[in-house]
PDB file of C-alpha atoms in Angstrom:
ATOM      1  CA  MET A   1       5.944 -23.903   6.690  1.00 56.00           C
ATOM      2  CA  THR A   2       6.208 -24.340  10.459  1.00 56.00           C
ATOM      3  CA  TYR A   3       4.337 -22.168  12.955  1.00 60.00           C
ATOM      4  CA  LYS A   4       5.846 -20.842  16.179  1.00 65.00           C
ATOM      5  CA  LEU A   5       3.429 -20.128  19.030  1.00 69.00           C
ATOM      6  CA  PRO A   6       3.628 -16.520  20.286  1.00 69.00           C
ATOM      7  CA  THR A   7       5.276 -15.824  23.621  1.00 75.00           C
ATOM      8  CA  SER A   8       3.402 -14.226  26.508  1.00 77.00           C
ATOM      9  CA  GLU A   9       5.404 -11.011  25.946  1.00 78.00           C
ATOM     10  CA  GLU A  10       4.328 -10.894  22.291  1.00 72.00           C
ATOM     11  CA  ILE A  11       0.694 -11.395  23.255  1.00 70.00           C
ATOM     12  CA  LYS A  12       0.860  -8.601  25.831  1.00 73.00           C
ATOM     13  CA  SER A  13       2.409  -6.230  23.268  1.00 74.00           C
ATOM     14  CA  ILE A  14      -0.658  -6.395  20.997  1.00 76.00           C
ATOM     15  CA  ASP A  15      -2.910  -3.374  21.439  1.00 74.00           C
ATOM     16  CA  LEU A  16      -6.536  -4.502  21.797  1.00 72.00           C
ATOM     17  CA  SER A  17      -7.853  -1.217  23.181  1.00 71.00           C
ATOM     18  CA  TRP A  18     -10.357   1.132  21.543  1.00 69.00           C
ATOM     19  CA  LYS A  19      -7.510   3.524  20.654  1.00 72.00           C
ATOM     20  CA  ARG A  20      -6.276   1.101  17.988  1.00 71.00           C
ATOM     21  CA  TYR A  21      -9.569   1.514  16.109  1.00 70.00           C
ATOM     22  CA  LEU A  22     -10.543   5.137  16.798  1.00 74.00           C
ATOM     23  CA  ILE A  23      -7.160   6.878  17.088  1.00 76.00           C
ATOM     24  CA  PRO A  24      -4.808   5.022  14.728  1.00 78.00           C
ATOM     25  CA  LYS A  25      -1.309   6.217  13.949  1.00 83.00           C
ATOM     26  CA  ILE A  26      -0.937   8.216  10.753  1.00 83.00           C
ATOM     27  CA  HIS A  27       1.743   8.138   8.069  1.00 83.00           C
ATOM     28  CA  LYS A  28       4.456  10.803   8.295  1.00 84.00           C
ATOM     29  CA  GLU A  29       3.398  12.194   4.910  1.00 81.00           C
ATOM     30  CA  GLY A  30      -0.038  12.768   6.401  1.00 80.00           C
ATOM     31  CA  VAL A  31       1.365  14.676   9.375  1.00 84.00           C
ATOM     32  CA  LYS A  32       2.850  17.341   7.090  1.00 84.00           C
ATOM     33  CA  ILE A  33      -0.377  17.737   5.147  1.00 83.00           C
ATOM     34  CA  LEU A  34      -2.531  17.914   8.283  1.00 85.00           C
ATOM     35  CA  VAL A  35      -0.292  20.643   9.733  1.00 89.00           C
ATOM     36  CA  TRP A  36      -0.572  22.713   6.533  1.00 86.00           C
ATOM     37  CA  MET A  37      -4.343  22.218   6.442  1.00 86.00           C
ATOM     38  CA  ALA A  38      -4.721  23.243  10.091  1.00 87.00           C
ATOM     39  CA  VAL A  39      -2.642  26.415   9.537  1.00 89.00           C
ATOM     40  CA  PHE A  40      -4.651  27.258   6.412  1.00 88.00           C
ATOM     41  CA  PHE A  41      -8.003  26.920   8.180  1.00 86.00           C
ATOM     42  CA  LEU A  42      -6.765  28.838  11.236  1.00 86.00           C
ATOM     43  CA  VAL A  43      -5.742  31.779   9.035  1.00 86.00           C
ATOM     44  CA  LEU A  44      -8.951  31.565   7.010  1.00 84.00           C
ATOM     45  CA  GLY A  45     -10.904  31.423  10.280  1.00 82.00           C
ATOM     46  CA  LEU A  46      -9.695  34.934  11.109  1.00 80.00           C
ATOM     47  CA  LEU A  47     -11.617  36.158   8.066  1.00 81.00           C
ATOM     48  CA  TRP A  48     -14.657  33.883   8.179  1.00 82.00           C
ATOM     49  CA  ASP A  49     -16.165  32.456  11.374  1.00 80.00           C
ATOM     50  CA  GLY A  50     -17.957  29.667   9.524  1.00 81.00           C
ATOM     51  CA  VAL A  51     -14.813  28.116   8.046  1.00 82.00           C
ATOM     52  CA  TRP A  52     -14.731  25.318  10.638  1.00 80.00           C
ATOM     53  CA  TYR A  53     -18.031  23.908   9.374  1.00 83.00           C
ATOM     54  CA  ILE A  54     -15.990  22.928   6.320  1.00 86.00           C
ATOM     55  CA  GLY A  55     -12.501  22.737   7.760  1.00 84.00           C
ATOM     56  CA  LEU A  56     -13.152  20.405  10.679  1.00 87.00           C
ATOM     57  CA  PRO A  57     -14.825  17.638   8.603  1.00 88.00           C
ATOM     58  CA  LEU A  58     -12.002  17.904   6.037  1.00 86.00           C
ATOM     59  CA  LEU A  59      -9.348  17.622   8.753  1.00 86.00           C
ATOM     60  CA  CYS A  60     -11.104  14.602  10.277  1.00 86.00           C
ATOM     61  CA  PHE A  61     -11.371  12.863   6.904  1.00 83.00           C
ATOM     62  CA  SER A  62      -7.732  13.630   6.093  1.00 82.00           C
ATOM     63  CA  TYR A  63      -6.656  12.143   9.431  1.00 84.00           C
ATOM     64  CA  TYR A  64      -8.740   9.059   8.607  1.00 82.00           C
ATOM     65  CA  PHE A  65      -7.278   8.857   5.092  1.00 81.00           C
ATOM     66  CA  PHE A  66      -3.627   9.018   6.194  1.00 84.00           C
ATOM     67  CA  ARG A  67      -4.052   6.434   8.947  1.00 88.00           C
ATOM     68  CA  ASN A  68      -1.308   3.849   9.307  1.00 89.00           C
ATOM     69  CA  PRO A  69      -2.870   1.165  11.527  1.00 88.00           C
ATOM     70  CA  GLU A  70      -0.847  -1.427  13.391  1.00 86.00           C
ATOM     71  CA  ARG A  71      -0.383  -4.607  11.372  1.00 89.00           C
ATOM     72  CA  HIS A  72       1.063  -8.010  12.306  1.00 87.00           C
ATOM     73  CA  SER A  73       2.460  -9.920   9.327  1.00 90.00           C
ATOM     74  CA  PRO A  74       2.414 -13.736   9.132  1.00 89.00           C
ATOM     75  CA  GLN A  75       5.907 -15.236   9.157  1.00 82.00           C
ATOM     76  CA  GLY A  76       7.330 -17.392   6.353  1.00 79.00           C
ATOM     77  CA  ASP A  77      10.072 -16.865   3.735  1.00 76.00           C
ATOM     78  CA  GLY A  78       7.840 -18.092   0.929  1.00 89.00           C
ATOM     79  CA  LEU A  79       4.789 -15.950   1.698  1.00 94.00           C
ATOM     80  CA  ILE A  80       3.730 -13.148  -0.647  1.00 96.00           C
ATOM     81  CA  LEU A  81       1.610 -10.662   1.301  1.00 97.00           C
ATOM     82  CA  ALA A  82      -0.842  -8.071   0.036  1.00 97.00           C
ATOM     83  CA  PRO A  83       0.977  -4.735  -0.387  1.00 96.00           C
ATOM     84  CA  ALA A  84      -2.248  -2.720  -0.162  1.00 95.00           C
ATOM     85  CA  ASP A  85      -5.682  -2.651   1.435  1.00 95.00           C
ATOM     86  CA  GLY A  86      -8.601  -3.021  -0.949  1.00 93.00           C
ATOM     87  CA  ILE A  87     -10.602  -5.324  -3.184  1.00 94.00           C
ATOM     88  CA  VAL A  88      -8.927  -7.826  -5.524  1.00 95.00           C
ATOM     89  CA  SER A  89     -10.288  -6.350  -8.748  1.00 92.00           C
ATOM     90  CA  ASN A  90      -8.422  -8.464 -11.303  1.00 93.00           C
ATOM     91  CA  ILE A  91      -6.317 -11.618 -11.616  1.00 95.00           C
ATOM     92  CA  LYS A  92      -4.866 -12.234 -15.067  1.00 94.00           C
ATOM     93  CA  GLU A  93      -1.832 -13.458 -16.982  1.00 95.00           C
ATOM     94  CA  MET A  94       0.200 -10.837 -18.817  1.00 94.00           C
ATOM     95  CA  VAL A  95       3.761  -9.893 -19.737  1.00 95.00           C
ATOM     96  CA  PRO A  96       5.168  -7.674 -16.949  1.00 95.00           C
ATOM     97  CA  PRO A  97       6.642  -4.247 -17.715  1.00 93.00           C
ATOM     98  CA  LYS A  98      10.270  -4.512 -18.814  1.00 93.00           C
ATOM     99  CA  ALA A  99      11.408  -2.125 -16.065  1.00 93.00           C
ATOM    100  CA  LEU A 100      10.542  -4.710 -13.381  1.00 95.00           C
ATOM    101  CA  GLY A 101      13.269  -7.062 -14.615  1.00 93.00           C
ATOM    102  CA  LEU A 102      10.992 -10.118 -14.602  1.00 95.00           C
ATOM    103  CA  GLY A 103      11.582 -11.322 -18.146  1.00 93.00           C
ATOM    104  CA  SER A 104       9.258 -11.553 -21.151  1.00 93.00           C
ATOM    105  CA  ASP A 105       7.103 -14.547 -20.170  1.00 95.00           C
ATOM    106  CA  LYS A 106       3.525 -14.057 -19.034  1.00 96.00           C
ATOM    107  CA  LEU A 107       3.098 -13.939 -15.261  1.00 97.00           C
ATOM    108  CA  ILE A 108       0.012 -13.816 -13.050  1.00 97.00           C
ATOM    109  CA  ARG A 109      -0.840 -10.261 -12.042  1.00 97.00           C
ATOM    110  CA  ILE A 110      -3.028  -9.566  -9.006  1.00 97.00           C
ATOM    111  CA  SER A 111      -4.637  -6.104  -8.893  1.00 95.00           C
ATOM    112  CA  ILE A 112      -5.843  -4.573  -5.627  1.00 95.00           C
ATOM    113  CA  PHE A 113      -8.128  -1.544  -5.960  1.00 91.00           C
ATOM    114  CA  MET A 114      -8.094   1.045  -3.164  1.00 89.00           C
ATOM    115  CA  SER A 115     -11.078   3.366  -2.735  1.00 84.00           C
ATOM    116  CA  VAL A 116     -10.792   6.716  -0.934  1.00 81.00           C
ATOM    117  CA  PHE A 117     -11.952   4.892   2.221  1.00 86.00           C
ATOM    118  CA  SER A 118      -9.141   2.302   2.146  1.00 88.00           C
ATOM    119  CA  VAL A 119      -5.886   2.542   4.075  1.00 89.00           C
ATOM    120  CA  HIS A 120      -3.458   3.928   1.475  1.00 88.00           C
ATOM    121  CA  VAL A 121      -0.185   2.985   3.166  1.00 92.00           C
ATOM    122  CA  ASN A 122       1.650   0.358   1.076  1.00 95.00           C
ATOM    123  CA  ARG A 123       3.675  -2.510   2.559  1.00 96.00           C
ATOM    124  CA  ALA A 124       6.370  -4.802   1.150  1.00 97.00           C
ATOM    125  CA  PRO A 125       4.908  -8.123  -0.087  1.00 97.00           C
ATOM    126  CA  VAL A 126       8.092 -10.122   0.612  1.00 96.00           C
ATOM    127  CA  THR A 127      11.356  -9.982   2.526  1.00 95.00           C
ATOM    128  CA  GLY A 128      14.194  -9.123   0.186  1.00 95.00           C
ATOM    129  CA  ARG A 129      16.175  -6.477  -1.683  1.00 97.00           C
ATOM    130  CA  VAL A 130      14.972  -3.749  -4.049  1.00 97.00           C
ATOM    131  CA  THR A 131      16.545  -4.332  -7.476  1.00 97.00           C
ATOM    132  CA  HIS A 132      14.509  -2.237  -9.922  1.00 96.00           C
ATOM    133  CA  LEU A 133      12.814   1.166  -9.664  1.00 96.00           C
ATOM    134  CA  GLU A 134      11.205   3.330 -12.325  1.00 95.00           C
ATOM    135  CA  TYR A 135       8.751   6.208 -11.968  1.00 92.00           C
ATOM    136  CA  VAL A 136       6.489   6.921 -14.959  1.00 88.00           C
ATOM    137  CA  PRO A 137       4.484  10.168 -15.047  1.00 84.00           C
ATOM    138  CA  GLY A 138       1.107  10.045 -16.729  1.00 70.00           C
ATOM    139  CA  LYS A 139      -2.628  10.653 -16.668  1.00 61.00           C
ATOM    140  CA  PHE A 140      -5.119  10.353 -13.803  1.00 54.00           C
ATOM    141  CA  VAL A 141      -8.069   8.223 -14.922  1.00 53.00           C
ATOM    142  CA  SER A 142     -10.028   5.442 -13.232  1.00 50.00           C
ATOM    143  CA  VAL A 143      -7.939   2.357 -12.415  1.00 50.00           C
ATOM    144  CA  ALA A 144     -10.700   0.124 -11.056  1.00 49.00           C
ATOM    145  CA  ASP A 145     -11.182  -2.116 -14.071  1.00 50.00           C
ATOM    146  CA  LYS A 146      -8.541  -1.413 -16.721  1.00 52.00           C
ATOM    147  CA  ASP A 147      -4.806  -1.933 -17.257  1.00 55.00           C
ATOM    148  CA  SER A 148      -4.056   1.822 -17.022  1.00 57.00           C
ATOM    149  CA  GLU A 149      -0.556   1.799 -18.520  1.00 65.00           C
ATOM    150  CA  ASP A 150      -1.034   5.514 -19.276  1.00 68.00           C
ATOM    151  CA  ASN A 151      -1.569   6.466 -15.613  1.00 77.00           C
ATOM    152  CA  GLU A 152       1.132   7.808 -13.337  1.00 84.00           C
ATOM    153  CA  HIS A 153       2.822   4.759 -11.801  1.00 89.00           C
ATOM    154  CA  GLN A 154       5.857   3.572  -9.872  1.00 93.00           C
ATOM    155  CA  LEU A 155       7.411   0.221 -10.768  1.00 96.00           C
ATOM    156  CA  ILE A 156       9.284  -1.722  -8.065  1.00 97.00           C
ATOM    157  CA  GLY A 157      11.213  -4.966  -8.525  1.00 97.00           C
ATOM    158  CA  MET A 158      12.536  -7.079  -5.651  1.00 97.00           C
ATOM    159  CA  THR A 159      14.564 -10.231  -5.167  1.00 96.00           C
ATOM    160  CA  ALA A 160      13.063 -12.230  -2.323  1.00 94.00           C
ATOM    161  CA  ALA A 161      15.089 -13.964   0.395  1.00 90.00           C
ATOM    162  CA  ASN A 162      14.813 -17.286  -1.470  1.00 90.00           C
ATOM    163  CA  GLY A 163      16.163 -15.755  -4.692  1.00 92.00           C
ATOM    164  CA  GLN A 164      12.875 -15.474  -6.585  1.00 95.00           C
ATOM    165  CA  LYS A 165      11.980 -12.198  -8.267  1.00 95.00           C
ATOM    166  CA  ILE A 166       8.733 -10.323  -7.736  1.00 96.00           C
ATOM    167  CA  GLY A 167       7.414  -7.032  -9.063  1.00 97.00           C
ATOM    168  CA  PHE A 168       4.708  -4.638  -7.960  1.00 96.00           C
ATOM    169  CA  VAL A 169       3.360  -1.351  -9.293  1.00 95.00           C
ATOM    170  CA  GLN A 170       1.816   1.649  -7.526  1.00 93.00           C
ATOM    171  CA  ILE A 171      -0.752   3.235  -9.868  1.00 90.00           C
ATOM    172  CA  ALA A 172      -2.344   6.640  -9.336  1.00 83.00           C
ATOM    173  CA  GLY A 173      -6.097   6.770  -9.870  1.00 68.00           C
ATOM    174  CA  LEU A 174      -8.864   9.180 -10.806  1.00 61.00           C
ATOM    175  CA  VAL A 175      -8.467  11.383  -7.716  1.00 55.00           C
ATOM    176  CA  ALA A 176      -4.859  10.542  -6.834  1.00 50.00           C
ATOM    177  CA  ARG A 177      -2.270  13.178  -7.601  1.00 57.00           C
ATOM    178  CA  ARG A 178       0.894  11.834  -6.031  1.00 78.00           C
ATOM    179  CA  ILE A 179       2.676   8.557  -5.478  1.00 87.00           C
ATOM    180  CA  TYR A 180       5.042   8.495  -2.508  1.00 89.00           C
ATOM    181  CA  CYS A 181       7.863   5.943  -2.759  1.00 92.00           C
ATOM    182  CA  PRO A 182      11.211   6.864  -1.133  1.00 93.00           C
ATOM    183  CA  LEU A 183      12.832   3.489  -1.919  1.00 95.00           C
ATOM    184  CA  LYS A 184      16.336   3.217  -3.403  1.00 96.00           C
ATOM    185  CA  ILE A 185      18.049   0.392  -5.279  1.00 97.00           C
ATOM    186  CA  GLY A 186      19.641  -1.947  -2.744  1.00 96.00           C
ATOM    187  CA  ASP A 187      17.194  -1.204   0.084  1.00 97.00           C
ATOM    188  CA  GLN A 188      16.408  -4.224   2.246  1.00 97.00           C
ATOM    189  CA  LEU A 189      12.777  -4.735   3.247  1.00 96.00           C
ATOM    190  CA  LYS A 190      10.960  -7.172   5.476  1.00 95.00           C
ATOM    191  CA  ALA A 191       7.557  -8.489   4.473  1.00 95.00           C
ATOM    192  CA  GLY A 192       4.985  -6.074   5.890  1.00 95.00           C
ATOM    193  CA  ASP A 193       7.329  -3.062   6.112  1.00 95.00           C
ATOM    194  CA  VAL A 194       5.786   0.244   5.038  1.00 95.00           C
ATOM    195  CA  PHE A 195       7.486   1.442   1.850  1.00 95.00           C
ATOM    196  CA  GLY A 196       5.185   4.196   0.549  1.00 92.00           C
ATOM    197  CA  MET A 197       1.636   5.306  -0.164  1.00 89.00           C
ATOM    198  CA  ILE A 198      -0.673   6.700  -2.832  1.00 85.00           C
ATOM    199  CA  ARG A 199      -3.012   9.591  -2.137  1.00 74.00           C
ATOM    200  CA  PHE A 200      -6.751   9.246  -2.766  1.00 67.00           C
ATOM    201  CA  GLY A 201      -8.103   6.277  -4.697  1.00 64.00           C
ATOM    202  CA  SER A 202      -5.651   4.113  -6.614  1.00 82.00           C
ATOM    203  CA  ARG A 203      -4.453   0.574  -7.379  1.00 89.00           C
ATOM    204  CA  LEU A 204      -1.511  -1.690  -6.707  1.00 93.00           C
ATOM    205  CA  ASP A 205      -0.514  -4.578  -8.989  1.00 95.00           C
ATOM    206  CA  VAL A 206       1.602  -7.570  -7.957  1.00 97.00           C
ATOM    207  CA  PHE A 207       3.340  -9.831 -10.505  1.00 97.00           C
ATOM    208  CA  LEU A 208       3.863 -13.275  -8.994  1.00 97.00           C
ATOM    209  CA  PRO A 209       6.999 -15.331  -9.780  1.00 95.00           C
ATOM    210  CA  LYS A 210       6.584 -17.874 -12.576  1.00 93.00           C
ATOM    211  CA  GLY A 211       4.694 -20.979 -11.479  1.00 92.00           C
ATOM    212  CA  VAL A 212       3.335 -19.436  -8.280  1.00 94.00           C
ATOM    213  CA  VAL A 213      -0.435 -19.888  -7.866  1.00 94.00           C
ATOM    214  CA  PRO A 214      -2.633 -17.244  -6.178  1.00 95.00           C
ATOM    215  CA  LYS A 215      -4.258 -18.117  -2.852  1.00 94.00           C
ATOM    216  CA  ILE A 216      -6.650 -15.190  -3.029  1.00 94.00           C
ATOM    217  CA  LEU A 217      -9.946 -14.867  -4.899  1.00 94.00           C
ATOM    218  CA  LEU A 218     -11.357 -12.230  -7.213  1.00 94.00           C
ATOM    219  CA  GLY A 219     -13.507  -9.860  -5.156  1.00 94.00           C
ATOM    220  CA  GLN A 220     -11.814 -10.750  -1.868  1.00 95.00           C
ATOM    221  CA  VAL A 221     -10.855  -7.917   0.484  1.00 95.00           C
ATOM    222  CA  ALA A 222      -7.099  -7.765   1.078  1.00 96.00           C
ATOM    223  CA  VAL A 223      -5.348  -6.312   4.126  1.00 96.00           C
ATOM    224  CA  ALA A 224      -1.858  -4.909   3.532  1.00 95.00           C
ATOM    225  CA  GLY A 225       0.874  -6.807   5.327  1.00 95.00           C
ATOM    226  CA  GLU A 226      -1.494  -9.518   6.566  1.00 95.00           C
ATOM    227  CA  THR A 227      -3.424 -11.167   3.712  1.00 96.00           C
ATOM    228  CA  VAL A 228      -1.472 -13.929   1.941  1.00 96.00           C
ATOM    229  CA  LEU A 229      -1.682 -13.552  -1.849  1.00 97.00           C
ATOM    230  CA  ALA A 230       0.440 -16.599  -2.679  1.00 96.00           C
ATOM    231  CA  GLU A 231       3.212 -18.852  -1.419  1.00 94.00           C
ATOM    232  CA  MET A 232       6.521 -19.477  -3.192  1.00 91.00           C
ATOM    233  CA  LYS A 233       8.136 -22.887  -3.105  1.00 77.00           C
ATOM    234  CA  GLU A 234      11.217 -22.884  -0.896  1.00 64.00           C
ATOM    235  CA  GLY A 235      14.495 -22.931  -2.748  1.00 52.00           C
ATOM    236  CA  LYS A 236      12.914 -22.355  -6.159  1.00 56.00           C
ATOM    237  CA  LYS A 237      14.668 -19.611  -8.120  1.00 55.00           C
TER     238      LYS A 237
END
């Protein structure tokens, strides 16, 4: 894979100020929730003066939780990027769910666990087209160290630009109560594009194409849209 040096305009466009760290952008789903929370506490404040001792910290944490920080994705058709922030909690071989359209052979699955302090915005791991979607309602139990097939989850299958197929799964956790994924079959995504989010503590699994070897280690911290999980061989289908 070749590397192109950034232009002076691209360098200037990168925000290095304190605002990037202390006042990050937030996901549109978070905006709606923050507005409802603010209205609720304003109304409640008319009845109880001390409500802001509780309301203000909750609003600040919610703003922090729904943050959607600026990310710059590495370029390369064969790169598979982390779709979520968090710790790589498991790397194992297993047969992928049928709904992903990846066949019946065992594939390497990389699991990324998101705590309530992680960024919960999810980003596309590859450039390509959405080919499979299936939402499965279920329970809400811990997803840190188990397969959690019974949990609420959203399955997403994609065909990458080089023709290889990849699948990933949003899994709701112990505190999570909603998976947000507005994707439709046929949608085109670029690697690093925001495609959804999971609220409050959850996990995201990635099934690598057959023969692709992980470039990430168990226990490593992944950054959505920036950390390289693996690299596909060019032209391999």
